[in-house]
mmCIF file of C-alpha atoms and ligand atoms in Angstrom:
data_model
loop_
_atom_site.group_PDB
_atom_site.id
_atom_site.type_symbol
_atom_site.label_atom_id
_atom_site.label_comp_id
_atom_site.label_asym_id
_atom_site.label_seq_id
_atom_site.Cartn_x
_atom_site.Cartn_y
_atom_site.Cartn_z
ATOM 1 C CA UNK E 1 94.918 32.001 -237.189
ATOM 2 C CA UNK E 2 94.703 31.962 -240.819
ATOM 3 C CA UNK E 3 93.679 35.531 -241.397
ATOM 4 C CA UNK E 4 92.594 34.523 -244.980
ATOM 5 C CA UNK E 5 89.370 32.450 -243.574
ATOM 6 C CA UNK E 6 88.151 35.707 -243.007
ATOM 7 C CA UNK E 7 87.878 36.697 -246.674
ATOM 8 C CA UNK E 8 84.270 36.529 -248.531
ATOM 9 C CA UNK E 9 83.638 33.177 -250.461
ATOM 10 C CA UNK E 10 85.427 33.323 -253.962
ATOM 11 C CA UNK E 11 88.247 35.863 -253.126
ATOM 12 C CA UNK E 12 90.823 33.030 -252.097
ATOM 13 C CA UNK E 13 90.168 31.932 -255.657
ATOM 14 C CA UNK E 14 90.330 34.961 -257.133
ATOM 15 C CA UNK E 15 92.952 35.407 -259.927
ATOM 16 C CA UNK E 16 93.497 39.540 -260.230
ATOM 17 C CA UNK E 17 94.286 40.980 -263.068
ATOM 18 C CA UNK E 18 98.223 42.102 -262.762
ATOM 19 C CA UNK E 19 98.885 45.391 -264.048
ATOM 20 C CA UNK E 20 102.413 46.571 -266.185
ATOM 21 C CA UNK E 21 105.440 46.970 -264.172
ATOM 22 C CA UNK E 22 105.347 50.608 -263.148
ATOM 23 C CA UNK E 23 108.976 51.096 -262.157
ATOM 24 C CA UNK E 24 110.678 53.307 -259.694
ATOM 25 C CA UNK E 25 113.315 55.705 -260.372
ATOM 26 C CA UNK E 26 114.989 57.582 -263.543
ATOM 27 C CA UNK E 27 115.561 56.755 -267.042
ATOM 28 C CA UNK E 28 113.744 53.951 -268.189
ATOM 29 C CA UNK E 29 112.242 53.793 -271.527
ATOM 30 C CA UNK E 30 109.128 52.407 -270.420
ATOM 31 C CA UNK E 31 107.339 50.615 -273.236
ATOM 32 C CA UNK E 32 105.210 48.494 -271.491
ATOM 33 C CA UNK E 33 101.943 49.666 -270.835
ATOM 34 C CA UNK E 34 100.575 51.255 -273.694
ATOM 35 C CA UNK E 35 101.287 54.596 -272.546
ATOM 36 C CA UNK E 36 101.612 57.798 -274.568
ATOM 37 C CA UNK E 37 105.365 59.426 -274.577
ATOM 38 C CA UNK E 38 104.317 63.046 -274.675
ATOM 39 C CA UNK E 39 102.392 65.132 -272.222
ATOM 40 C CA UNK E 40 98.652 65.925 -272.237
ATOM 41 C CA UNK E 41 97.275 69.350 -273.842
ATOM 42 C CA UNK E 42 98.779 72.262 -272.122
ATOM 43 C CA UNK E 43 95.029 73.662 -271.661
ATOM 44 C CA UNK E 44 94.523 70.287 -269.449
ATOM 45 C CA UNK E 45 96.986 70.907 -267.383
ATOM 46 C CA UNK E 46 96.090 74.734 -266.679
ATOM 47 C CA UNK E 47 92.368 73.768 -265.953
ATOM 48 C CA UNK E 48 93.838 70.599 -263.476
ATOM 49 C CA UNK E 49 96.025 73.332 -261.772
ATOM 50 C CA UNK E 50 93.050 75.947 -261.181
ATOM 51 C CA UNK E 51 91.047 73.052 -260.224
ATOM 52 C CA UNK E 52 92.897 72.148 -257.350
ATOM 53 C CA UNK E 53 92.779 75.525 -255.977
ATOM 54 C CA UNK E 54 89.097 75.766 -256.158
ATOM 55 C CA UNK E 55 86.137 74.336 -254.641
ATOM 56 C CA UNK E 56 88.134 70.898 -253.321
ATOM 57 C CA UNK E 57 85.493 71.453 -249.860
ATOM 58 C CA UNK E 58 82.724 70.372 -252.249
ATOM 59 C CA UNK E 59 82.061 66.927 -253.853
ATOM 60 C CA UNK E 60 82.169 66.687 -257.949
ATOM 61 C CA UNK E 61 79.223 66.944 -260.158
ATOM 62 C CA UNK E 62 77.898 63.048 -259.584
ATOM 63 C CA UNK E 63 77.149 63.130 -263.710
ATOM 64 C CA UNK E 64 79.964 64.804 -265.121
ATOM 65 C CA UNK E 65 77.423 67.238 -266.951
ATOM 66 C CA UNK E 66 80.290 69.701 -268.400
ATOM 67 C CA UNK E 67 82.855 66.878 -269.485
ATOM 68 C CA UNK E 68 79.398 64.458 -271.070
ATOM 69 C CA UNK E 69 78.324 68.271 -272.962
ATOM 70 C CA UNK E 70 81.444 68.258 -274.314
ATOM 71 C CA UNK E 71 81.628 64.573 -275.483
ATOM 72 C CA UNK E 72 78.472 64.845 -276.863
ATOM 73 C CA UNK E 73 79.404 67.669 -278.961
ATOM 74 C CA UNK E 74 82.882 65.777 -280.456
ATOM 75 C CA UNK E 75 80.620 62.670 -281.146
ATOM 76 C CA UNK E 76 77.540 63.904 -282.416
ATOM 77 C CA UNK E 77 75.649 62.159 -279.899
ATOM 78 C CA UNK E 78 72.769 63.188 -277.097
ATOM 79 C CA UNK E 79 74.061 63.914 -273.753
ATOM 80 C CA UNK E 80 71.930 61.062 -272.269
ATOM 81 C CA UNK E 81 73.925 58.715 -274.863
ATOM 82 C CA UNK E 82 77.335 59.291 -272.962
ATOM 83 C CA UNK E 83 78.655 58.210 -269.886
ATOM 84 C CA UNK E 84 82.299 58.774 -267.935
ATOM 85 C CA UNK E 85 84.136 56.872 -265.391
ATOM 86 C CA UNK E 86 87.287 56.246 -263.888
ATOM 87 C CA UNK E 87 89.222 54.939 -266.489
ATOM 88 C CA UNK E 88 87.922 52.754 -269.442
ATOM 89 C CA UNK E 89 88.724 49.855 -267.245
ATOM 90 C CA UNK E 90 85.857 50.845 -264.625
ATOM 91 C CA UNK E 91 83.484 51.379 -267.359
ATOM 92 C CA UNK E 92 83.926 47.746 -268.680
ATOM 93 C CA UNK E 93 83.725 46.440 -265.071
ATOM 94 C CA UNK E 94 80.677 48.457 -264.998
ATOM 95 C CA UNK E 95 79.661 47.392 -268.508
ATOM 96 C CA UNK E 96 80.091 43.539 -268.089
ATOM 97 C CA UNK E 97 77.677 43.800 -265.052
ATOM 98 C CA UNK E 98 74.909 45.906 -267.018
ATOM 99 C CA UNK E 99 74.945 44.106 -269.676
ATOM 100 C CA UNK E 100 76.065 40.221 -269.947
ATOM 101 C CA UNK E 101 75.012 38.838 -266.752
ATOM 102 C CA UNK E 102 71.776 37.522 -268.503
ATOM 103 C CA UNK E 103 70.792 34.026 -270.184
ATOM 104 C CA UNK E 104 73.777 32.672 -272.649
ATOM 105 C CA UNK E 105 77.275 33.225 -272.665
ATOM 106 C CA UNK E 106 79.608 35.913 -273.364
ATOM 107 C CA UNK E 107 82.076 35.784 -275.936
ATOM 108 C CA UNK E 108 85.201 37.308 -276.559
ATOM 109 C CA UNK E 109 88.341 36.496 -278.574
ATOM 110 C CA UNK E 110 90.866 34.080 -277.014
ATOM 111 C CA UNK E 111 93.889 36.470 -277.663
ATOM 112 C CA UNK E 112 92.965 40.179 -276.192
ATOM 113 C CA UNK E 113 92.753 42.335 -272.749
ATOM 114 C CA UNK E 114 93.468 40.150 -270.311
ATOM 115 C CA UNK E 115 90.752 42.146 -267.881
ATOM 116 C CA UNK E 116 87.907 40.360 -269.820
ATOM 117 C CA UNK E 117 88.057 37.220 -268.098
ATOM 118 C CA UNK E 118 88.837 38.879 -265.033
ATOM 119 C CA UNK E 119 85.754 40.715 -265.170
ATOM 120 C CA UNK E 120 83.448 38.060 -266.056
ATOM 121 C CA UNK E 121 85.048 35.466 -263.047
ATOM 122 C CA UNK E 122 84.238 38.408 -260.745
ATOM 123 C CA UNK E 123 80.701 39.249 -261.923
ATOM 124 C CA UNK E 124 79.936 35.062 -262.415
ATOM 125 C CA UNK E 125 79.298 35.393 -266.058
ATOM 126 C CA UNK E 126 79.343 32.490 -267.988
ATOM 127 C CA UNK E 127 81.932 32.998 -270.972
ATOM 128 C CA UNK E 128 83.345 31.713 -273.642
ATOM 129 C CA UNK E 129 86.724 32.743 -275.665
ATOM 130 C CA UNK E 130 86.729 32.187 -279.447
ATOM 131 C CA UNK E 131 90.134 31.598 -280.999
ATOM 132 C CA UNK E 132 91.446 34.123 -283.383
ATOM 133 C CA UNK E 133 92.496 32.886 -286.286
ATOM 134 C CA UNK E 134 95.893 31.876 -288.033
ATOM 135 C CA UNK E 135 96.974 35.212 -288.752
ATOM 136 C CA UNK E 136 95.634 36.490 -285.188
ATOM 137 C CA UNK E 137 92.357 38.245 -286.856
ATOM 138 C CA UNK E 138 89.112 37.796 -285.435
ATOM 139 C CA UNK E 139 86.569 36.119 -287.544
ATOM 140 C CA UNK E 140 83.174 37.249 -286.871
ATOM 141 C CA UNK E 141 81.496 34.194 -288.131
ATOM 142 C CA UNK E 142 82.542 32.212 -285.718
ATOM 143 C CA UNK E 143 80.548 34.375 -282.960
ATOM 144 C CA UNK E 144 77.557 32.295 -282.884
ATOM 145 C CA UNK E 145 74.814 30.846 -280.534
ATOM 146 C CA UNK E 146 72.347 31.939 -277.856
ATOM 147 C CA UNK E 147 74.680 35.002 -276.664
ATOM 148 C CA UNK E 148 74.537 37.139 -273.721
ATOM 149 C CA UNK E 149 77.275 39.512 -274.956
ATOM 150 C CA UNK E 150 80.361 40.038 -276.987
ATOM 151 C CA UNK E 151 83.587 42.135 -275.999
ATOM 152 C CA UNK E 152 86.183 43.109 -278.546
ATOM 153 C CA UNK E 153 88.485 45.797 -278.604
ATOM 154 C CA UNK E 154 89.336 47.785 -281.774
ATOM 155 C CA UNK E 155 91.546 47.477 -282.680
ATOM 156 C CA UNK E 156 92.350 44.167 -280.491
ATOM 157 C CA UNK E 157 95.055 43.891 -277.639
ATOM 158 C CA UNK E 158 97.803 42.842 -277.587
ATOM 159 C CA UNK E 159 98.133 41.805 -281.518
ATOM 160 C CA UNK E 160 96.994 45.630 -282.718
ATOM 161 C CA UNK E 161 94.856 44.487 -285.646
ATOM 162 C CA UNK E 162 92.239 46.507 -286.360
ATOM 163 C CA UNK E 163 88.378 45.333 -287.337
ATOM 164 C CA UNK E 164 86.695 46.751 -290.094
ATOM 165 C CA UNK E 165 83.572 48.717 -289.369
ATOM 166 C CA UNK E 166 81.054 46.259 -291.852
ATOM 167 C CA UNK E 167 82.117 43.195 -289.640
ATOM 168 C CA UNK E 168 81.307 44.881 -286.961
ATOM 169 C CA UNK E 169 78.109 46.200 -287.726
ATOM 170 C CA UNK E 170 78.093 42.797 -289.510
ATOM 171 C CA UNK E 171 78.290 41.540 -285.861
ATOM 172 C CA UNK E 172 75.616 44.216 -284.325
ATOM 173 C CA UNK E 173 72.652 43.470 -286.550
ATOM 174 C CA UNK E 174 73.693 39.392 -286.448
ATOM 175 C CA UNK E 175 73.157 40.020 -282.574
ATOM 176 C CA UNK E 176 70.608 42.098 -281.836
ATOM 177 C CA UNK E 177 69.770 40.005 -278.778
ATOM 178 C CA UNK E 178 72.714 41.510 -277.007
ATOM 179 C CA UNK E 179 74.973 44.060 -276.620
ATOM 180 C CA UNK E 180 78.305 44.374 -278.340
ATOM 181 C CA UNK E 181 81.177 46.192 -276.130
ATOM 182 C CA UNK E 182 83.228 47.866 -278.225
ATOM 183 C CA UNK E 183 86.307 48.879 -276.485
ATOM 184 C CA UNK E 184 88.343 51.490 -278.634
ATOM 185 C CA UNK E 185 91.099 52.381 -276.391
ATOM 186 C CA UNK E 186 93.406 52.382 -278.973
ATOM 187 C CA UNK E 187 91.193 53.563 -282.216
ATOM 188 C CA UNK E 188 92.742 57.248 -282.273
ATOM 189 C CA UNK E 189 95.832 55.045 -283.994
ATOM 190 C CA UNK E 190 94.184 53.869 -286.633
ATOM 191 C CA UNK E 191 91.069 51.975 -286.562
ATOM 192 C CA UNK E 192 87.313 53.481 -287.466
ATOM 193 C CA UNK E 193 85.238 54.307 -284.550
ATOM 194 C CA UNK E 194 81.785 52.339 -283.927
ATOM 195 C CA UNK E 195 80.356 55.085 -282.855
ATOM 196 C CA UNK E 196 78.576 56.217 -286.537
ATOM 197 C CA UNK E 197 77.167 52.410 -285.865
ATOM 198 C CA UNK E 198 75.291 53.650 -282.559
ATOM 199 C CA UNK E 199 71.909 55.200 -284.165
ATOM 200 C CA UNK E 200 71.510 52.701 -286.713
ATOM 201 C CA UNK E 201 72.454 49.337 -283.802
ATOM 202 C CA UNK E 202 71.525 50.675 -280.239
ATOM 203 C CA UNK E 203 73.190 47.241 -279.329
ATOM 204 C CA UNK E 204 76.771 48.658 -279.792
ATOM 205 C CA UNK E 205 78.400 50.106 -277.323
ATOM 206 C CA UNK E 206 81.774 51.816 -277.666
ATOM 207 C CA UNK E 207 83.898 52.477 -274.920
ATOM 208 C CA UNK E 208 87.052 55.236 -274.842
ATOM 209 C CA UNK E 209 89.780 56.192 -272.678
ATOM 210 C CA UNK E 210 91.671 59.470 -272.567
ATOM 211 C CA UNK E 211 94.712 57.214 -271.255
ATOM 212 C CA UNK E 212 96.211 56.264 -274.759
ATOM 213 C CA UNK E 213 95.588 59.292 -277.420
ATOM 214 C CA UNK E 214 95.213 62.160 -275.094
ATOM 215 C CA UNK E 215 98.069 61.397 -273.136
ATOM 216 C CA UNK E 216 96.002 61.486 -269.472
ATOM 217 C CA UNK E 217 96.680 57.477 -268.035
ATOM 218 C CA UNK E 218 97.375 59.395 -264.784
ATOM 219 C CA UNK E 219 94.193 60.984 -264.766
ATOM 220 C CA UNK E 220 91.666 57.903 -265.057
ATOM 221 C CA UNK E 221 89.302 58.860 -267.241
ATOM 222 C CA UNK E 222 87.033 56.722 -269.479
ATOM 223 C CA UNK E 223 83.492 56.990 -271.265
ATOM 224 C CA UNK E 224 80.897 55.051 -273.323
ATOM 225 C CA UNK E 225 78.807 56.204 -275.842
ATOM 226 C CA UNK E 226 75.654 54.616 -276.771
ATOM 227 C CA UNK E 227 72.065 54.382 -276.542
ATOM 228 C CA UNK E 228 70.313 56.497 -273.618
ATOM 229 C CA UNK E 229 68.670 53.147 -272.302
ATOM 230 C CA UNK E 230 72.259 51.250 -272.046
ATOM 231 C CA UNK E 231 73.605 54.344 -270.487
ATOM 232 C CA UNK E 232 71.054 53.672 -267.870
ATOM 233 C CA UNK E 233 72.240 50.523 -266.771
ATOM 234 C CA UNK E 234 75.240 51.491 -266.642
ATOM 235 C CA UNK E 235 74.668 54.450 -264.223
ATOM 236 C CA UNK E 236 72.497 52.107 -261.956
ATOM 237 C CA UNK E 237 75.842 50.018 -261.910
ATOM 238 C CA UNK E 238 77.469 53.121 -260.963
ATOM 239 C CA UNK E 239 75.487 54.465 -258.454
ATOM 240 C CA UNK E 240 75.155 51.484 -256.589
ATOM 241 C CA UNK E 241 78.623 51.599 -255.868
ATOM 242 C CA UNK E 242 80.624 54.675 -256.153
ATOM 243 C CA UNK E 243 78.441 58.356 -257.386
ATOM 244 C CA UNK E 244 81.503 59.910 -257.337
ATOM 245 C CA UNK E 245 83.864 58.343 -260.023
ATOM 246 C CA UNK E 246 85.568 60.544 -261.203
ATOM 247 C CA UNK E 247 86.804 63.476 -259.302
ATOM 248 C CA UNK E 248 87.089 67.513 -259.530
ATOM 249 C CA UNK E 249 90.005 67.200 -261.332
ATOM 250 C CA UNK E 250 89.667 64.465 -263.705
ATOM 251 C CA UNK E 251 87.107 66.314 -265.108
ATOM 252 C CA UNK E 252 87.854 69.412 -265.583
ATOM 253 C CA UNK E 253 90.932 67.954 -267.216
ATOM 254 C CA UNK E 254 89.423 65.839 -269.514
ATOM 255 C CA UNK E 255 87.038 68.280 -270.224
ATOM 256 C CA UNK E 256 89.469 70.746 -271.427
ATOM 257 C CA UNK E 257 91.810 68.150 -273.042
ATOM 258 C CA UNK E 258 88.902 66.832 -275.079
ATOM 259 C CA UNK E 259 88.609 70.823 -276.624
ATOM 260 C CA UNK E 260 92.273 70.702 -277.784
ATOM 261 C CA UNK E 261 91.951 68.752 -280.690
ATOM 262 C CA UNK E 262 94.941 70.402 -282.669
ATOM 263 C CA UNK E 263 97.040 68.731 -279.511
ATOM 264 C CA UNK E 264 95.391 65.330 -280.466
ATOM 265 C CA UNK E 265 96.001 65.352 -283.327
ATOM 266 C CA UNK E 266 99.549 66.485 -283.881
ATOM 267 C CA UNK E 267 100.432 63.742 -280.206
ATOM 268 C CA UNK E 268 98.758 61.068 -282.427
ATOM 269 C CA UNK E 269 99.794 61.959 -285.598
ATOM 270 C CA UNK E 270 103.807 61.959 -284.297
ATOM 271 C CA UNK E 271 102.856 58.357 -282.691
ATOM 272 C CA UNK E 272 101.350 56.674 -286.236
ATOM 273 C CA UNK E 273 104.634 57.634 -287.918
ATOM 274 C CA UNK E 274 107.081 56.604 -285.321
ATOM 275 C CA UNK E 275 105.321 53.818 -285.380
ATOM 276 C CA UNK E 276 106.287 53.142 -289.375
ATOM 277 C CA UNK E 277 109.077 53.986 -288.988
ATOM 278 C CA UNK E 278 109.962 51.523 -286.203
ATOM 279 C CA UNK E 279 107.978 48.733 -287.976
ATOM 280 C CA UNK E 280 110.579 49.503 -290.837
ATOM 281 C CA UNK E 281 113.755 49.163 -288.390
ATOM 282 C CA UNK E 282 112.335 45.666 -287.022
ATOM 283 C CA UNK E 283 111.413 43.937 -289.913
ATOM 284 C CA UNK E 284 114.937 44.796 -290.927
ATOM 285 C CA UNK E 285 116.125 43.337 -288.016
ATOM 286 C CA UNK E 286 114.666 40.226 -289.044
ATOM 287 C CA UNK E 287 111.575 40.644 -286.439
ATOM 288 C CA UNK E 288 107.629 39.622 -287.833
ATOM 289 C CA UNK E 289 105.552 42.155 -287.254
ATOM 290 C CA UNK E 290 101.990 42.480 -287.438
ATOM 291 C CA UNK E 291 100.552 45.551 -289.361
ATOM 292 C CA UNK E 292 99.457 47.877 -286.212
ATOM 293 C CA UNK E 293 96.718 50.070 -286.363
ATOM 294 C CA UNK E 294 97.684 51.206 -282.401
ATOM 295 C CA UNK E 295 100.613 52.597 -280.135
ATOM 296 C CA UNK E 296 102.223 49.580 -279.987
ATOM 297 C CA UNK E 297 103.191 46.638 -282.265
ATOM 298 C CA UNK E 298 103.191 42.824 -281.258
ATOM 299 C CA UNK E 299 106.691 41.442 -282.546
ATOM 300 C CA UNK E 300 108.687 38.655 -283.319
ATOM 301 C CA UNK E 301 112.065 38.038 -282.798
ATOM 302 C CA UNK E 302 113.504 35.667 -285.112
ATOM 303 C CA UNK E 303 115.567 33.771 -281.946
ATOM 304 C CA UNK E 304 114.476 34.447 -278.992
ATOM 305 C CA UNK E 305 111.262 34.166 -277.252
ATOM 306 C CA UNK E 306 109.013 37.353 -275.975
ATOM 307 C CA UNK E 307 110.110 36.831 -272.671
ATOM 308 C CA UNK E 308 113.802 36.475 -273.491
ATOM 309 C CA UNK E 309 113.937 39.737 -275.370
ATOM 310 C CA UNK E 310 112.490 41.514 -272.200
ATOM 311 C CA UNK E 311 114.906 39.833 -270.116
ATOM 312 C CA UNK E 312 117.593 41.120 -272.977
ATOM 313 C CA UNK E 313 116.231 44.547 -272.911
ATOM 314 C CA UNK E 314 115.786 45.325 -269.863
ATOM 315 C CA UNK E 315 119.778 45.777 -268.346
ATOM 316 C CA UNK E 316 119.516 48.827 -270.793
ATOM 317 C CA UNK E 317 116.193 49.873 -269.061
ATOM 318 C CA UNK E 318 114.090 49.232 -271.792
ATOM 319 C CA UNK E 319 110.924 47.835 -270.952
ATOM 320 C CA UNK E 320 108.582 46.264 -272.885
ATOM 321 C CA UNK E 321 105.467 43.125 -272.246
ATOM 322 C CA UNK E 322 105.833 39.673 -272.862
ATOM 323 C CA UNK E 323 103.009 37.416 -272.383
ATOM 324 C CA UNK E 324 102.182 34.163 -271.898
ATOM 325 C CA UNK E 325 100.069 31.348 -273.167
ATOM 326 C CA UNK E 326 98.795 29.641 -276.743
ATOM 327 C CA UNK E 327 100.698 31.428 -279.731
ATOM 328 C CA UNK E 328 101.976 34.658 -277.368
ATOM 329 C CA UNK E 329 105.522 33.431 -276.210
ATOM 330 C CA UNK E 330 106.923 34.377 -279.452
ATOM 331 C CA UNK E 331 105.722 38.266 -279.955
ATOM 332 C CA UNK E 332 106.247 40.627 -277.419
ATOM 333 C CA UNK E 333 104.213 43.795 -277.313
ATOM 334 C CA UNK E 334 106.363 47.552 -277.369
ATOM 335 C CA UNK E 335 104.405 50.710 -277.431
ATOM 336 C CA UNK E 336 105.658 53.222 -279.163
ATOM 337 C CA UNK E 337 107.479 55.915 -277.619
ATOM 338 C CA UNK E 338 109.413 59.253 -279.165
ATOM 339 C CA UNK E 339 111.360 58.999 -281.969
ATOM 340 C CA UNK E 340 114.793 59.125 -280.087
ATOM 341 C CA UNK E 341 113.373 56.159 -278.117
ATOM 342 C CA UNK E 342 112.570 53.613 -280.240
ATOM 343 C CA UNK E 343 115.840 54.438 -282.049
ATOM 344 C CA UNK E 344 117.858 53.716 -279.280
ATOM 345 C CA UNK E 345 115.580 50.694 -278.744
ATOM 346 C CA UNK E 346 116.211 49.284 -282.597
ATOM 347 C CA UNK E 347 119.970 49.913 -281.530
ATOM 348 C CA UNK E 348 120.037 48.000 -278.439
ATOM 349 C CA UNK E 349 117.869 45.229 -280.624
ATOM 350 C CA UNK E 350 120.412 45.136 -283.189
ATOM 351 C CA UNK E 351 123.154 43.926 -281.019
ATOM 352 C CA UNK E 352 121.462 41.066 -279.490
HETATM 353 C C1 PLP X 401 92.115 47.056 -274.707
HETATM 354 C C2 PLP X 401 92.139 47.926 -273.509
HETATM 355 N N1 PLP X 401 90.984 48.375 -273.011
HETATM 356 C C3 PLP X 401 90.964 49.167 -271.928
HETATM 357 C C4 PLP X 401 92.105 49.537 -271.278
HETATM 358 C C5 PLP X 401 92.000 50.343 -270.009
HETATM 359 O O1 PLP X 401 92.403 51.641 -270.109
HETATM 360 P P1 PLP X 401 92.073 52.707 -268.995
HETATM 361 O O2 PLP X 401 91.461 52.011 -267.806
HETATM 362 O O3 PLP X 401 93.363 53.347 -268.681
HETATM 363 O O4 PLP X 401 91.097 53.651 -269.620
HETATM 364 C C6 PLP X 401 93.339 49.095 -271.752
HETATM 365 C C7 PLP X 401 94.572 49.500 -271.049
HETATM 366 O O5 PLP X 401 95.663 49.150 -271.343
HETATM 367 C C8 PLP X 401 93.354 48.264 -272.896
HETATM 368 O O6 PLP X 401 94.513 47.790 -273.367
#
């Protein structure tokens, strides 16, 4: 018997999102996922450790009340108006189901985090993807009609161009029939945070993740900040699924991490000018780069293809993403790693 004719309606026609090759074993320079080269704040790491000593018998704190304090005091925002989950990506699942499945469609941009559609196909929200333009920017304008939602990163994945904040406030008072996600995992790069936008639009959104700029992807941790009555939905979401999202020791660590600011900033602040200088070393190669306001860039080589350079990279264990599609084959996406690795990636580069 076909094993699979016991799976619900719609799963056979499911099409998962597929994650970044996490590979096994030593030495890669892993540029592939977005991830951050250096570890988390040493603080985080002491709290995870005492953590796991203590108190594992009992469940977590089902609203994260230390971890939300502490958020609330970084962002200038009420308690009520934050919420945490298990990674960003659980928080836009979570988010997509609060908030779009309602008359109208959702929009997002054609080119950015391939999740979006997932999420929508699984929730059964009706969506629509608006092309970016020439030069890969969004264009506000061209979000128009009877909405039920719009999702954009800042700045957007996998091209790394950042939005300014007046389009997108531009975009929250144009739309106040719905809300407008937000998703800022990469902001910390170089982008401005919608969050100032909150009091003044309570349809805005913003979503976080301690994955990119505070070094934690292992962790899972993610959180929204908004309005106290969209924070709502998105707990009812929540606990009509999982109470217990994130565990002891996600938040203890991300509590802690989130008090080490000097950490932050000097982790980003090394990222934003390896960055330049890597940009610098690929244009002279030749590559086209777009101006990156993240932790990775989206490149061109002038030859060869996205998914020929990662097949030319990778004998020397250098990973990196290639996508594929509309106006991605060319541009390949590398995060930025340490120093010493993206020089021995522009070495490896300038030999092909
Ligand atoms: C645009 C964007 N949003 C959200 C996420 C999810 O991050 P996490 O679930 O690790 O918080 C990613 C991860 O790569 C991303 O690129």
């Amino acid at each position: 018997m076909d094993l699979t004719q016991l799976w619900s309606h719609g799963i056979a026609a499911m099409a998962p999102y597929v994650p970044g090759e996490q590979p096994q074993g030593e030495g890669w320079i892993k540029l592939n996922t977005n991830e951050n080269p250096y570890p988390p704040s040493p603080k985080a790491v002491a709290a995870m450790a005492a953590a796991v000593h203590e108190r594992m018998p009992l469940y977590p704190d089902p609203q994260s009340l230390e971890l939300r304090r502490v958020l609330s005091e970084r962002f200038d925002v009420p308690v009520e108006g934050t919420f945490v989950g298990n990674g960003s990506d659980e928080i836009l699942a979570f988010a997509f189901r609060a908030f779009f499945d309602r008359d109208g469609e959702l929009l997002f941009p054609d080119v950015t985090y391939s999740f979006y559609p997932v999420y929508a196909r699984f929730w059964e929200i009706p969506f629509r993807t608006i092309p970016l333009r020439e030069d890969y920017s969004i264009a506000i304008e061209d979000y128009a009609g009877k909405l039920a939602g719009i999702a954009i990163p800042n700045p957007n994945a996998p091209t790394a161009a950042p939005l300014s904040l007046e389009r997108i406030e531009q975009l929250a008072s144009e739309h106040p029939e719905c809300v407008v996600l937000v998703d800022e995992a990469y902001v910390d790069f170089g982008a401005d945070s919608a969050v100032t936008l909150i009091a003044k639009h309570p349809n805005v959104l913003v979503v976080q993740t301690l994955s990119k700029s505070w070094s934690l992807a292992g962790l899972r941790v993610g959180f929204a900040l908004g309005h106290p009555t969209l924070i709502s939905a998105l707990e009812r979401v929540r606990d009509s699924f999982n109470s217990y999202t994130l565990d002891r020791v996600a938040q203890v660590g991300a509590t802690a991490a989130l008090q080490d600011d000097p950490w932050f900033r000097e982790t980003v602040g090394k990222i934003v000018a390896t960055r330049e200088r890597f940009v610098t070393g690929l244009k002279s190669l030749g590559f086209e780069v777009l101006p990156s306001a993240a932790n990775f860039v989206f490149a061109a080589h002038p030859k060869l293809s996205s998914k020929e350079l990662l097949e030319a990279l990778r004998p020397h264990r250098i990973l990196v993403r290639a996508f594929k599609g509309n106006r991605l084959e060319r541009h390949a996406r590398i995060t930025i790693g340490t120093d010493a690795q993206m020089e021995r990636v522009l070495e490896v580069l300038a030999t092909l």
